PDB file of C-alpha atoms in Angstrom:
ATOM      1  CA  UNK A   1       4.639   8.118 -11.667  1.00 49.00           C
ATOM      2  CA  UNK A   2       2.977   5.785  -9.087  1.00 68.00           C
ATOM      3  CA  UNK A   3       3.489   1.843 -10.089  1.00 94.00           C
ATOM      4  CA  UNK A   4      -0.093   1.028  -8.879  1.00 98.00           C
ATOM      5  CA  UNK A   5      -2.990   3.466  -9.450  1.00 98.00           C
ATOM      6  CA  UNK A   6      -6.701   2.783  -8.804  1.00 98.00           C
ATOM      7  CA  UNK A   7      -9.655   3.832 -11.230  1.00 98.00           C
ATOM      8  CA  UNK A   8     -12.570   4.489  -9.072  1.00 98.00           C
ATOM      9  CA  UNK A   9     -15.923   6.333  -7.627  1.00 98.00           C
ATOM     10  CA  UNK A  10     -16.024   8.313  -4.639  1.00 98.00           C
ATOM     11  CA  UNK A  11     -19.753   6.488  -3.790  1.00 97.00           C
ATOM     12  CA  UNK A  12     -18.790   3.273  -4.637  1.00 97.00           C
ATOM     13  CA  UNK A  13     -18.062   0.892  -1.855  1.00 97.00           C
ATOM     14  CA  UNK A  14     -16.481  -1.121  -4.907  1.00 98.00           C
ATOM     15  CA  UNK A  15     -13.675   0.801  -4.750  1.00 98.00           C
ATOM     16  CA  UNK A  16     -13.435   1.200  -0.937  1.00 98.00           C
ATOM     17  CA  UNK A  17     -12.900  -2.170  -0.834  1.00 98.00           C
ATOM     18  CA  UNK A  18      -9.731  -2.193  -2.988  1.00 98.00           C
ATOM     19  CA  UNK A  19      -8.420   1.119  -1.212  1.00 98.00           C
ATOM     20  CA  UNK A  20      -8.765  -0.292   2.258  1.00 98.00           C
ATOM     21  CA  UNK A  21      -6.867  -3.045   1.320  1.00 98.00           C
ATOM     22  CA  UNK A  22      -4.107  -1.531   0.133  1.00 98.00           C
ATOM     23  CA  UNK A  23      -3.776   0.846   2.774  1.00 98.00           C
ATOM     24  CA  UNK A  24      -3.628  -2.398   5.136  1.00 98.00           C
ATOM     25  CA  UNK A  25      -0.756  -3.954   2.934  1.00 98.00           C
ATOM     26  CA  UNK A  26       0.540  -0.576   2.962  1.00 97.00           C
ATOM     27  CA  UNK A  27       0.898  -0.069  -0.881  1.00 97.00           C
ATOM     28  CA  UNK A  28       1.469   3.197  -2.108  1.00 97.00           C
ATOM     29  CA  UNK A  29      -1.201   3.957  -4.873  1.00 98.00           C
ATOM     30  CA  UNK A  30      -2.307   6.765  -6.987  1.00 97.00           C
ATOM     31  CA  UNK A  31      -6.223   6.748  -6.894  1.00 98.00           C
ATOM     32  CA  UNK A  32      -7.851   8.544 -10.075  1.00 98.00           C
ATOM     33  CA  UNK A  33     -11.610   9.457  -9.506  1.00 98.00           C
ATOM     34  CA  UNK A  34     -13.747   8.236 -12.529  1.00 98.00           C
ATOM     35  CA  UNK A  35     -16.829  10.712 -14.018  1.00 97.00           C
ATOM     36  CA  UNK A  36     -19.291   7.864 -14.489  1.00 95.00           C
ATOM     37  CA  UNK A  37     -21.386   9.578 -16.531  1.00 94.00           C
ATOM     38  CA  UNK A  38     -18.127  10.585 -19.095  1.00 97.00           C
ATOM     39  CA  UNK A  39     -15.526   7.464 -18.705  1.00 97.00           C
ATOM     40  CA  UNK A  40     -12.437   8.347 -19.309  1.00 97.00           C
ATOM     41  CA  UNK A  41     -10.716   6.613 -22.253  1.00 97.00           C
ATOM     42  CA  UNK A  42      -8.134   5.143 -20.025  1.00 97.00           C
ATOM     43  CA  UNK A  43     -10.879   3.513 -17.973  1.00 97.00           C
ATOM     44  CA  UNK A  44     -12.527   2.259 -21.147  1.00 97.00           C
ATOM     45  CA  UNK A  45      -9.377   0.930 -22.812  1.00 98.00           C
ATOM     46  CA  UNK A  46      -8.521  -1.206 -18.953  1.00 98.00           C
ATOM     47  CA  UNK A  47     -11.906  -2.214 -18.910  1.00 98.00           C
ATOM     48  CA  UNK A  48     -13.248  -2.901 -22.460  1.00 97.00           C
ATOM     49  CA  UNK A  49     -15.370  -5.910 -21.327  1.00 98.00           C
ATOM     50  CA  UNK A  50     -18.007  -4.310 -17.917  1.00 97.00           C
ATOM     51  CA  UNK A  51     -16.430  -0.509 -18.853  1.00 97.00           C
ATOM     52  CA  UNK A  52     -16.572  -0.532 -14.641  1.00 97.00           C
ATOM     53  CA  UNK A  53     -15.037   0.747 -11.397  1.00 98.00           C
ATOM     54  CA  UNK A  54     -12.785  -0.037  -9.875  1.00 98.00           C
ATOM     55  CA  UNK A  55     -10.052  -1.421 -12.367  1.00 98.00           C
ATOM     56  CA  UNK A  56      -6.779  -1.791 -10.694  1.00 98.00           C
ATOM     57  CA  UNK A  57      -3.337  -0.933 -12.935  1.00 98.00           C
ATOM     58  CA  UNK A  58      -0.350  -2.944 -11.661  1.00 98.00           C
ATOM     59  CA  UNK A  59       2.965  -2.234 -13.932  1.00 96.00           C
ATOM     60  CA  UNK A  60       0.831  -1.187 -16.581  1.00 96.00           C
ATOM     61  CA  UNK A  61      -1.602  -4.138 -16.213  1.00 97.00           C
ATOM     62  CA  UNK A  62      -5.040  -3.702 -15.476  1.00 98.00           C
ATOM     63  CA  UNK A  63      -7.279  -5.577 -13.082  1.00 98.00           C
ATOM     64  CA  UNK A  64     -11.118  -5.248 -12.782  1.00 98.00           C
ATOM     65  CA  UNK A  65     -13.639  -6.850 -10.637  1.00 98.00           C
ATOM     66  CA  UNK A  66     -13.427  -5.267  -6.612  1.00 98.00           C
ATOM     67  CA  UNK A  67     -13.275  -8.908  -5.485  1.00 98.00           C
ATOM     68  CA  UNK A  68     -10.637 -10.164  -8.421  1.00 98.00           C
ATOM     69  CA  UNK A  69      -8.982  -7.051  -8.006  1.00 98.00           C
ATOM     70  CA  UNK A  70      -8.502  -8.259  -3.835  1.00 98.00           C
ATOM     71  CA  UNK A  71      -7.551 -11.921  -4.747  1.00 98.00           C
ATOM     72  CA  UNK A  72      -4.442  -9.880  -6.605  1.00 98.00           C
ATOM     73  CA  UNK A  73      -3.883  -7.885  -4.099  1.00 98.00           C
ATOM     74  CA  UNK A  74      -3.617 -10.728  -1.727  1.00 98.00           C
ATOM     75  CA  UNK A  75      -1.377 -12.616  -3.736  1.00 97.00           C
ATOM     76  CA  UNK A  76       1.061  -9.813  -4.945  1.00 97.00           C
ATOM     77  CA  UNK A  77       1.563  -8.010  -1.330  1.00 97.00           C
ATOM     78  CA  UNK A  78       1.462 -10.944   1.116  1.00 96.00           C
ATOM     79  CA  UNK A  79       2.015  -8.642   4.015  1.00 96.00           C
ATOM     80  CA  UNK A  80      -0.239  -8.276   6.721  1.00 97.00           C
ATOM     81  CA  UNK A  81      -2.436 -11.349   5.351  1.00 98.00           C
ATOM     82  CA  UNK A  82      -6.197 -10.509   4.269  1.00 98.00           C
ATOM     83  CA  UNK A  83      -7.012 -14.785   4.221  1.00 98.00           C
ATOM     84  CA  UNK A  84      -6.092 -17.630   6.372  1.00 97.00           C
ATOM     85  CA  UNK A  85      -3.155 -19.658   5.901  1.00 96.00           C
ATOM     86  CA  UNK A  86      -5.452 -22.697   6.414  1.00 97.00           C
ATOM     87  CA  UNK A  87      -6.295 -23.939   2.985  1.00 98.00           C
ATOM     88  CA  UNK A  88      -9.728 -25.139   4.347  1.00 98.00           C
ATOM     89  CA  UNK A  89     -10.004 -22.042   6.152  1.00 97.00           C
ATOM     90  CA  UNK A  90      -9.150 -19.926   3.290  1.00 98.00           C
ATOM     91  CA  UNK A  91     -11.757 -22.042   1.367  1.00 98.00           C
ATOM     92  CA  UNK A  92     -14.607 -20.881   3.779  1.00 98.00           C
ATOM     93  CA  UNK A  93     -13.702 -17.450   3.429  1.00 98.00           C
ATOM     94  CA  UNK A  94     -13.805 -17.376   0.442  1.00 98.00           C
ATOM     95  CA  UNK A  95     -17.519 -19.490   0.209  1.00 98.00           C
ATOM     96  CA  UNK A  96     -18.688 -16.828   2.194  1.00 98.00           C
ATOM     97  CA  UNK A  97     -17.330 -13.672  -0.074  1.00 98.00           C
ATOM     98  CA  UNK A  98     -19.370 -15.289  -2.738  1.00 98.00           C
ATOM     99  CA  UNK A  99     -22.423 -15.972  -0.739  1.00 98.00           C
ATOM    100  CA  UNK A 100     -22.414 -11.969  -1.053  1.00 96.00           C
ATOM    101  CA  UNK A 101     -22.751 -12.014  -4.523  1.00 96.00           C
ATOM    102  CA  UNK A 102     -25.570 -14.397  -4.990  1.00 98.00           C
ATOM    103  CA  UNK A 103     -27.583 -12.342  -2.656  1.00 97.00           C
ATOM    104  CA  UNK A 104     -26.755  -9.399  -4.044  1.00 96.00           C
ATOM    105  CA  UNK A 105     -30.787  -9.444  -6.301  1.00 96.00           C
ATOM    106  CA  UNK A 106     -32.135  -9.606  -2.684  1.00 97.00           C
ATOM    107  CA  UNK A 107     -30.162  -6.046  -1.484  1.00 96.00           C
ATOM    108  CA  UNK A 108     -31.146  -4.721  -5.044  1.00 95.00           C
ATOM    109  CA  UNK A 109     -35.262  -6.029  -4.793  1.00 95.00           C
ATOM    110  CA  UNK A 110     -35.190  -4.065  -1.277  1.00 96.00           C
ATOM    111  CA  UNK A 111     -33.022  -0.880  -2.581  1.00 96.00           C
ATOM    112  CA  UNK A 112     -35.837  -0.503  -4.865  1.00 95.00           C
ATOM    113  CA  UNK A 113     -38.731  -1.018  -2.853  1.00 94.00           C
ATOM    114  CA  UNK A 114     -41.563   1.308  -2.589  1.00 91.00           C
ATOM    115  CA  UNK A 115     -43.685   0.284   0.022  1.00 88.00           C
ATOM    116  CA  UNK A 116     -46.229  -2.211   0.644  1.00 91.00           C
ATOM    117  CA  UNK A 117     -46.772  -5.796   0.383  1.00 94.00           C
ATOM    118  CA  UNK A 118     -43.644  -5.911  -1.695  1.00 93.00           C
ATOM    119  CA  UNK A 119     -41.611  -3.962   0.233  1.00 95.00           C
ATOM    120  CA  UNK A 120     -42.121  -6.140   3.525  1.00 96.00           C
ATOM    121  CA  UNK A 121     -41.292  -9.233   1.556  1.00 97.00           C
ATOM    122  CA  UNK A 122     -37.669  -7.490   0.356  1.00 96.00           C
ATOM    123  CA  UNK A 123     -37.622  -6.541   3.849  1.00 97.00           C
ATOM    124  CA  UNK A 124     -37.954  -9.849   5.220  1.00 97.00           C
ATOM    125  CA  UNK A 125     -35.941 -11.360   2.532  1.00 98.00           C
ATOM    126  CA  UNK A 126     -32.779  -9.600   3.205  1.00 98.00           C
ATOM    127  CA  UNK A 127     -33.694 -10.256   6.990  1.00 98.00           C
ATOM    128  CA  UNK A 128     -33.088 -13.966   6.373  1.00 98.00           C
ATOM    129  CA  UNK A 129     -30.031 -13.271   4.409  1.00 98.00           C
ATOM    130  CA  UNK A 130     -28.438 -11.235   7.274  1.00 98.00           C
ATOM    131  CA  UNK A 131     -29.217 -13.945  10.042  1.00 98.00           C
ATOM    132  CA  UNK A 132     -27.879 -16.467   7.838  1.00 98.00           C
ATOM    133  CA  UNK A 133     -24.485 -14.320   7.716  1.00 98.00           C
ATOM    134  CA  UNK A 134     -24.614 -13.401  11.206  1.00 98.00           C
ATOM    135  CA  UNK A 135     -25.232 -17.181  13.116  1.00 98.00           C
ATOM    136  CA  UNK A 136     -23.287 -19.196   9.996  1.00 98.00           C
ATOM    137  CA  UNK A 137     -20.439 -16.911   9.239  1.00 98.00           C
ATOM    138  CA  UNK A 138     -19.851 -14.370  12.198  1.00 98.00           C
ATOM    139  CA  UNK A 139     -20.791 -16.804  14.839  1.00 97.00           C
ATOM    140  CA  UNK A 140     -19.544 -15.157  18.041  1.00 97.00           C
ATOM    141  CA  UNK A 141     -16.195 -13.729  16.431  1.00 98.00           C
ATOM    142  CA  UNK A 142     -15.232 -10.180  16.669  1.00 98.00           C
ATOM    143  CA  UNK A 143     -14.489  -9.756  13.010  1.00 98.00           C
ATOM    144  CA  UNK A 144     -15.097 -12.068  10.337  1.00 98.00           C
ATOM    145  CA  UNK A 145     -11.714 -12.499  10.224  1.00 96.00           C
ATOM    146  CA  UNK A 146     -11.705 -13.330  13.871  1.00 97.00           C
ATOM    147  CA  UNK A 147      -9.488 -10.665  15.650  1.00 97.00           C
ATOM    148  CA  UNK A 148      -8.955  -9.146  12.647  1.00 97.00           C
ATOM    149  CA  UNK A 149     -10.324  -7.945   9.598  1.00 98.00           C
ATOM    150  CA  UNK A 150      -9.546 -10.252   6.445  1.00 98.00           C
ATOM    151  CA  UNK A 151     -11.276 -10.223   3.044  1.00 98.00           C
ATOM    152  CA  UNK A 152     -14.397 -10.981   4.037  1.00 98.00           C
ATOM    153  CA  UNK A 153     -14.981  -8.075   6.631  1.00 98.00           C
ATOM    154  CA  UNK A 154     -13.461  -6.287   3.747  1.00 98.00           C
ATOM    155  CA  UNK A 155     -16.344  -7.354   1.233  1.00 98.00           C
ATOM    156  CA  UNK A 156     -19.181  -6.845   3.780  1.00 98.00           C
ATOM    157  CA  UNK A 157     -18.119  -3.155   4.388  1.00 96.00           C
ATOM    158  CA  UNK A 158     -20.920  -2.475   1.858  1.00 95.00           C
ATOM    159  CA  UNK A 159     -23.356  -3.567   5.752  1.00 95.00           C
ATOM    160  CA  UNK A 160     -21.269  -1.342   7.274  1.00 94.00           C
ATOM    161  CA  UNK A 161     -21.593   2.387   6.308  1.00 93.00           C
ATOM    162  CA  UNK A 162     -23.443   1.815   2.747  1.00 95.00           C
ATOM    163  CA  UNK A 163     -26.707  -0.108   4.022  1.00 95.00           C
ATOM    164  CA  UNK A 164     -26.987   2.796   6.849  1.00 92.00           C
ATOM    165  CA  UNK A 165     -27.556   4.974   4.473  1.00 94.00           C
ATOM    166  CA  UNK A 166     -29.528   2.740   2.758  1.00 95.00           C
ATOM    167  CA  UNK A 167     -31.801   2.548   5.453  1.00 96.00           C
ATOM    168  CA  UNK A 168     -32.557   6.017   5.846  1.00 95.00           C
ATOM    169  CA  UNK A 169     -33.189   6.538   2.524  1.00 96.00           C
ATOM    170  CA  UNK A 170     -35.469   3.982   1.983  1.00 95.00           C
ATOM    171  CA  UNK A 171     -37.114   4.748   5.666  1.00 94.00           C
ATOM    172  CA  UNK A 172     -36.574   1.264   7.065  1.00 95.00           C
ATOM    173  CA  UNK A 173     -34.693  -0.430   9.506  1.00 95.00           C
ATOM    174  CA  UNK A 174     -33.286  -4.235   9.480  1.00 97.00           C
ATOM    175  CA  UNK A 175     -29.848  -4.282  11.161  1.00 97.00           C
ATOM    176  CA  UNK A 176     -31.006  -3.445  14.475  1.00 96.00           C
ATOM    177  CA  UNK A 177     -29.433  -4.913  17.637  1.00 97.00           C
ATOM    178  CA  UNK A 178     -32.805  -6.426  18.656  1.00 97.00           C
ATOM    179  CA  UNK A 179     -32.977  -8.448  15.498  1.00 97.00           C
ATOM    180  CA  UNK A 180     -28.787  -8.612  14.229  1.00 98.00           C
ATOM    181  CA  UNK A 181     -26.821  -8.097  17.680  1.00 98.00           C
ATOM    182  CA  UNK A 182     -24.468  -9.716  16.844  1.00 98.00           C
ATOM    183  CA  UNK A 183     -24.110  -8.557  13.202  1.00 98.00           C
ATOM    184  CA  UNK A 184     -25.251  -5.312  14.336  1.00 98.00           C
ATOM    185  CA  UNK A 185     -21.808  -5.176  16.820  1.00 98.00           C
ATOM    186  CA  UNK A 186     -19.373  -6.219  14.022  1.00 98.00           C
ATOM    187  CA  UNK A 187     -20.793  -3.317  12.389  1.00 98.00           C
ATOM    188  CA  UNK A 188     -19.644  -0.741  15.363  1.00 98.00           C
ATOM    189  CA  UNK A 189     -16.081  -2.979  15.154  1.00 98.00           C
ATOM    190  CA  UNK A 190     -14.991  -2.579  11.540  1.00 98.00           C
ATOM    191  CA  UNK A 191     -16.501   1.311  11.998  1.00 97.00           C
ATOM    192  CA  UNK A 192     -13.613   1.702  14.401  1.00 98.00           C
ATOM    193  CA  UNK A 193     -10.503   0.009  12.551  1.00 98.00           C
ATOM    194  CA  UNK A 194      -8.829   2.998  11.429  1.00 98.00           C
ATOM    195  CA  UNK A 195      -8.039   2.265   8.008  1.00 98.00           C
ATOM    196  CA  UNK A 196     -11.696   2.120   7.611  1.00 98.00           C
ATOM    197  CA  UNK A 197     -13.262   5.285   9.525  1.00 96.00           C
ATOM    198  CA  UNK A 198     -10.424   7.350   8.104  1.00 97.00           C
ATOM    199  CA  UNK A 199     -11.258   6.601   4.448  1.00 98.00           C
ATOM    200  CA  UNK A 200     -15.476   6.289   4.009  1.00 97.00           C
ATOM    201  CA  UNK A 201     -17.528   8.739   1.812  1.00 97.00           C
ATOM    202  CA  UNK A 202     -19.191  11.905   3.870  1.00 95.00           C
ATOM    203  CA  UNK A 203     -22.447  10.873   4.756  1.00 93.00           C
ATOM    204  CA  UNK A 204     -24.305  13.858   4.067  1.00 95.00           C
ATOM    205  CA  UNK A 205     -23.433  13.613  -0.389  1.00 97.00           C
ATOM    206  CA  UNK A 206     -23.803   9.477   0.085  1.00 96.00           C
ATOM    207  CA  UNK A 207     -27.236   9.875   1.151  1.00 96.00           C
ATOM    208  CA  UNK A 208     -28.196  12.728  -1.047  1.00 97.00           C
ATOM    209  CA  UNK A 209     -26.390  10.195  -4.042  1.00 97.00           C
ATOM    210  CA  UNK A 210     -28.204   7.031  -2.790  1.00 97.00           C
ATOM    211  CA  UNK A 211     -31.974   8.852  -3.108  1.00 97.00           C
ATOM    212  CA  UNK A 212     -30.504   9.744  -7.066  1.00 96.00           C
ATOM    213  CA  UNK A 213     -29.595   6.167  -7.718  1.00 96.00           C
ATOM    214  CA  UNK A 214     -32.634   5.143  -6.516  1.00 96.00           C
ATOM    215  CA  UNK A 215     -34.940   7.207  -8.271  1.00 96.00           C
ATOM    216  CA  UNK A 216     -33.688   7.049 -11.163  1.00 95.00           C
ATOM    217  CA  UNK A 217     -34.110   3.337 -11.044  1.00 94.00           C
ATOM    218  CA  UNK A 218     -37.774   3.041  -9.793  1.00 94.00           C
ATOM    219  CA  UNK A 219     -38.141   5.347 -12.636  1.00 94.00           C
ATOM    220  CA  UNK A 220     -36.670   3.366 -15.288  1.00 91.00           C
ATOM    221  CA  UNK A 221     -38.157   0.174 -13.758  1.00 85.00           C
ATOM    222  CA  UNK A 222     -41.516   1.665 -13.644  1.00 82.00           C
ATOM    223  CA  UNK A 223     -41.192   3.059 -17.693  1.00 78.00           C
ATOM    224  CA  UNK A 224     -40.173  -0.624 -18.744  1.00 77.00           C
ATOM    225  CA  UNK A 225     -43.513  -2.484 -17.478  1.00 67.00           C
TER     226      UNK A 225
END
């Protein structure tokens, strides 16, 4: 029976960010895929307080939270570091993994958009929040991490594979090289660490999930004006 064993969704890039990095630190895991729609009573006893993926089990212990759940990670397998010795360093990185998560309404307000005047202004929205990532926190390094991924690459993955999708499902493009090179090559970087291209969802079910999700929450948005 494996000591560590991870609770998660094939779709969500929640728990792709706790599987990549413990393939990095090289921790031997036993992943079990959650019904989302039936939770199973060991996800609901780990996780009494969101009743969410991904939830971590260490020795028994649960963790939940994707970015708690990496700070753990981090801490418990220091091997092959995911954040910078530095402490001011590691305090940037981790300013930035939080800058994802109070801009996280302006992904959501263009996920949902249906076209029109509101749509360009969650378009343009989430521009401005990927410029501000790309010329404050990627500058002209190769990874956010600099030569290598660390925990921030690892909570931006979502830019990487997810918001493609995104894109084509919603029929709109923002993280072009014309408008994000630089952002735009990071993206074509991380693609190619190995860790990461061997272990993303297939395409073809993520977007035929993605124009679910969405649906059924223009649906329920539209049924609560």
């Amino acid at each position: 029976m494996a000591d560590v064993k991870l609770h998660g969704f094939w779709a969500s890039p929640f728990s792709y960010r706790v599987i990549w990095a413990l393939k990095i630190k090289g921790v031997d895991y036993e992943y079990i895929e959650e019904d989302l729609s039936n939770k199973s009573e060991l996800l609901l006893k780990y996780n009494p307080v969101y009743k969410k993926i991904p939830v971590l089990v260490h020795g028994g212990k649960p963790i939940a939270e994707s970015l708690v759940i990496l700070e753990y990670i981090e801490e418990t397998w220091p091997g092959n570091p995911l954040l910078p010795s530095d402490p001011y360093e590691k305090a940037m990185a981790r300013f930035w993994i939080q800058f994802a998560v109070a801009k996280a309404s302006v992904y959501r307000a263009f996920f949902v958009s249906t076209g029109g005047e509101d749509q360009e202004k969650a378009r343009k929205d989430w521009l401005e929040v990927l410029k501000i990532l790309e010329d404050q926190a990627l500058g002209d390094k190769k990874f956010f991490g600099g030569d290598t991924i660390n925990l921030v690459d690892i909570s931006y993955g979502v830019l990487a594979y997810w918001f493609k999708n995104t894109e084509e499902v919603i029929g709109i493009k923002v993280l072009e090289p014309t408008t994000l090179p630089r952002l735009s090559q990071w993206v074509q970087n991380f693609m190619q660490v190995p860790v990461i291209k061997e272990n993303i969802p297939d395409s073809h079910k993520m977007l035929a999930y993605l124009r679910i999700v969405r649906e059924k929450i223009i649906v329920a948005e539209q049924h609560n004006k």
